Amino acid sequence: DVGVSDGRIAAIGDLADADARRVLDAADRLVTPGFIDVHSHAGGGLAREGLGQGQPLLAQGVTTIVANPDGGGPVDLEQQRSVLAGSGLGVNVALLIGHASVRRAVFEMADRAPTEDEMVEMQRLVREGMANGAYGLSSGLFYAPGSYATTEELVALGSVVAEFGGLYTSHIRDEGDYTVGLVAAVEEVILIAEANGIPGIVSHMKALGPDNWGLSVAATTRLDAARRRGVEVYADQYPYSASSTGLSAALVPRWAQAGGADEFARRLSEPVTRARILDAMRENLRRRGGAEAIVVAFHEADRELEGQSLAEIVDARGAPAVETALALIRAGRVSIISFNMSEPDIAHIMRQPYTMTSSDGGLVPMGDGRPHPRNYGAFARKLGHYARDREVVSLEAAVRSMTSLPAAVFGLRDRGLLRAGAWADIVVFDPAEVSDRATYAEPHQLATGIDTVIVNGEIVREQGRFTSVRSGIVLRKEGEAR
């Protein structure tokens, strides 16, 4: 028996003689801690009207998300906290302070190192974010303007994070062979973590593109070596062979994006520079497996394109692939699904004892676009497809990667475990029935098999049905600055 009172687990054991207002029958089910999504883009969606309960998250058993990944999110975390708390949350939210957001606030999209005064201001903003309860610093070094930062810049900002006992998590500089390569990018995370004595996380770890399949072993070898000498480094992963990002981020070289949209347009107007951009886009498209491997998930200007591959759009328009892609980018915001990973790499990364589970997903209204199915199914897919059906990892290892491991890494005190005194974030499910139903063609489908979800002691989902309760809170990293 698990007894819950005043938001926390009061007792575990034979509680037959105890009194309870409600009794939930969990016979023939597993009772586990609530799942923690350590890399989530759902923060913005939770603040939108009608999405605050986070039903796609709860249906997977997720009770806590870590928001503002990839260097993004607001710089003013106190305001973000207020907005989220005011919307009525179905899940708990932990915040990060984003490197790219801080950099953009200080000197916009400039492709250069900060001046001394600019670095002082960036450190001030990171310190303010940490003082406002951030759990650490996130970066997106693959994207502009994060890609313009040197390792030394991140080390300097990491020193501020260390003052508060926080961590560093990064969409690394290269997940394939765009620039420095996957292995060097992993080593950069290790260097930043080791220099500051803080935990470092390789976000949604993968080996991107056929040229790099198999490099997951080399990358984890570097993490293993660092861990043996005492560096606290980890990875997180979503259990899919396709990624999702912006079409511009996938294909346009970062040097062409420096200075922002106006500068990009100016470069395209210069024939020689335009040719350089198209050449780079052509190579980046090849890296990702070609036009057949890219599918439009959302297009701001033409929703009819959603669900079509770039190859299909090229056939319809009769223009070269990179010219077609450039036209899509210039017409409006485009997000894509990119099929670029191998199953052996996915399995190898998943089996590492330091790999946490994440979704890298967001929250969108039901029926809006063709988003990546990870938004709806990441945690259920790992439990069902990878643990139960394929036995890539054990059920115990899968649950640990979603609960006690992320809670320990992020310092989510009294969460991620079932024990007396812990917060009552609890999931009840049948491991034989849990399943992700979302597909690439039909992504807007909730996961099944998660019967009951309890957040901070309140029942938010019971016997597969949502209640009206919204008991989530915005978490604040505890402890004073060192």
Coordinates of C-alpha atoms in Angstrom, one line a residue, residues 289-459:
G289 CA 19.7 11.5 -46.1
G290 CA 18.4 13.6 -49.0
A291 CA 15.0 15.1 -49.8
E292 CA 13.2 11.8 -49.2
A293 CA 14.3 11.8 -45.5
I294 CA 12.7 15.2 -44.7
V295 CA 9.0 15.7 -44.1
V296 CA 7.2 19.0 -43.5
A297 CA 5.6 19.0 -40.0
F298 CA 4.4 22.6 -40.1
H299 CA 4.5 25.4 -42.6
E300 CA 3.4 28.9 -41.6
A301 CA 2.5 30.0 -45.1
D302 CA 1.1 26.8 -46.7
R303 CA -0.5 24.2 -44.3
E304 CA -1.3 22.0 -47.3
L305 CA 2.4 21.0 -47.4
E306 CA 2.3 19.4 -44.0
G307 CA 2.9 15.7 -44.1
Q308 CA 4.6 15.9 -47.5
S309 CA 8.3 15.0 -48.0
L310 CA 10.6 17.5 -49.5
A311 CA 11.0 15.1 -52.4
E312 CA 7.3 15.2 -53.1
I313 CA 7.2 18.9 -53.0
V314 CA 10.2 19.0 -55.4
D315 CA 8.4 16.7 -57.8
A316 CA 5.3 18.9 -57.7
R317 CA 7.2 22.2 -58.2
G318 CA 9.8 20.9 -60.7
A319 CA 12.6 22.9 -59.0
P320 CA 15.9 21.6 -57.5
A321 CA 15.7 20.4 -53.9
V322 CA 17.7 23.2 -52.3
E323 CA 16.0 25.9 -54.3
T324 CA 12.6 24.5 -53.2
A325 CA 13.8 24.3 -49.6
L326 CA 15.0 27.9 -49.7
A327 CA 11.6 29.0 -51.2
L328 CA 9.8 27.3 -48.3
I329 CA 12.1 28.9 -45.7
R330 CA 11.6 32.4 -47.2
A331 CA 7.8 32.0 -47.3
G332 CA 7.5 31.5 -43.5
R333 CA 8.5 29.4 -40.6
V334 CA 8.9 25.7 -41.4
S335 CA 9.5 22.8 -39.0
I336 CA 10.4 19.4 -40.3
I337 CA 10.8 15.7 -39.3
S338 CA 14.1 14.4 -40.4
F339 CA 14.7 10.6 -40.6
N340 CA 18.4 10.4 -39.9
M341 CA 19.2 7.9 -37.1
S342 CA 20.0 4.2 -37.0
E343 CA 18.4 1.7 -34.6
P344 CA 21.8 0.2 -33.4
D345 CA 22.9 3.7 -32.3
I346 CA 19.6 4.3 -30.6
A347 CA 19.9 1.0 -28.7
H348 CA 23.5 1.6 -27.7
I349 CA 22.8 5.0 -26.3
M350 CA 19.7 3.8 -24.5
R351 CA 21.6 1.0 -22.7
Q352 CA 24.1 3.4 -21.1
P353 CA 23.3 3.7 -17.3
Y354 CA 23.7 7.4 -17.5
T355 CA 21.1 8.0 -20.3
M356 CA 17.9 9.6 -19.1
T357 CA 14.6 9.6 -21.1
S358 CA 13.4 12.8 -22.8
S359 CA 10.8 13.7 -25.4
D360 CA 12.3 16.9 -27.0
G361 CA 8.6 17.5 -27.6
G362 CA 6.2 20.4 -27.2
L363 CA 2.5 21.0 -26.8
V364 CA 0.3 21.9 -29.7
P365 CA -3.5 21.9 -30.1
M366 CA -4.9 18.6 -31.1
G367 CA -5.0 18.3 -34.9
D368 CA -2.6 21.2 -35.5
G369 CA 0.0 20.3 -38.1
R370 CA 1.9 17.0 -38.3
P371 CA 4.3 17.3 -35.4
H372 CA 6.8 14.6 -34.3
P373 CA 5.0 11.7 -32.6
R374 CA 7.4 12.2 -29.6
N375 CA 5.1 14.9 -28.4
Y376 CA 2.5 12.2 -27.6
G377 CA 4.4 9.0 -27.2
A378 CA 8.1 9.2 -26.1
F379 CA 7.8 7.7 -22.7
A380 CA 5.2 5.1 -23.6
R381 CA 7.3 4.1 -26.6
K382 CA 10.3 3.4 -24.5
L383 CA 8.3 1.3 -22.0
G384 CA 6.4 -0.6 -24.7
H385 CA 8.4 -0.8 -27.9
Y386 CA 11.9 -0.7 -26.5
A387 CA 11.7 -2.3 -23.1
R388 CA 8.8 -4.8 -23.4
D389 CA 8.7 -5.7 -27.1
R390 CA 12.3 -5.5 -28.2
E391 CA 14.0 -5.9 -24.7
V392 CA 16.6 -3.3 -25.6
V393 CA 16.6 -2.4 -21.9
S394 CA 14.8 -3.9 -18.9
L395 CA 11.6 -2.4 -17.6
E396 CA 13.4 -1.5 -14.4
A397 CA 16.1 0.3 -16.3
A398 CA 13.6 2.2 -18.4
V399 CA 11.7 3.3 -15.3
R400 CA 14.9 4.4 -13.6
S401 CA 15.8 6.5 -16.7
M402 CA 12.6 8.4 -16.3
T403 CA 12.4 8.8 -12.5
S404 CA 15.2 8.4 -9.9
L405 CA 18.1 9.1 -12.4
P406 CA 16.8 12.5 -13.7
A407 CA 15.6 13.5 -10.2
A408 CA 19.2 12.9 -8.9
V409 CA 20.9 14.6 -11.8
F410 CA 18.7 17.8 -11.7
G411 CA 18.5 17.9 -7.9
L412 CA 14.7 17.6 -7.9
R413 CA 14.4 17.1 -4.2
D414 CA 11.9 14.5 -2.9
R415 CA 10.9 13.5 -6.4
G416 CA 11.7 10.5 -8.6
L417 CA 11.3 7.9 -5.8
L418 CA 8.5 6.2 -3.9
R419 CA 9.4 6.6 -0.2
A420 CA 7.8 8.2 2.8
G421 CA 8.2 11.9 2.8
A422 CA 8.6 12.3 -1.0
W423 CA 6.2 14.3 -3.1
A424 CA 3.4 12.1 -4.3
D425 CA 4.1 12.1 -8.0
I426 CA 2.8 8.6 -8.9
V427 CA 2.0 6.6 -12.0
V428 CA 0.0 3.4 -12.1
F429 CA 0.1 1.4 -15.3
D430 CA 0.0 -2.0 -16.9
P431 CA 3.4 -2.8 -18.6
A432 CA 1.6 -5.2 -20.9
E433 CA -0.7 -2.5 -22.2
V434 CA 1.3 0.7 -22.3
S435 CA 1.7 1.8 -25.9
D436 CA 2.5 4.8 -28.0
R437 CA -0.3 5.3 -30.6
A438 CA 1.1 8.4 -32.2
T439 CA 2.6 7.9 -35.7
Y440 CA 4.4 10.1 -38.1
A441 CA 1.3 10.1 -40.4
E442 CA -1.2 10.5 -37.5
P443 CA 0.7 12.1 -34.6
H444 CA -2.2 13.5 -32.6
Q445 CA -3.0 10.3 -30.6
L446 CA -2.6 10.0 -26.9
A447 CA -0.6 7.1 -25.4
T448 CA -2.5 4.3 -23.8
G449 CA -2.0 2.0 -20.8
I450 CA -1.2 4.7 -18.2
D451 CA -4.2 4.2 -15.9
T452 CA -3.7 6.6 -13.0
V453 CA -1.5 9.7 -12.6
I454 CA -1.1 11.6 -9.3
V455 CA 0.7 15.0 -9.2
N456 CA 1.6 16.4 -5.8
G457 CA -0.9 14.1 -4.2
E458 CA -3.8 15.0 -6.4
I459 CA -5.4 12.6 -8.9

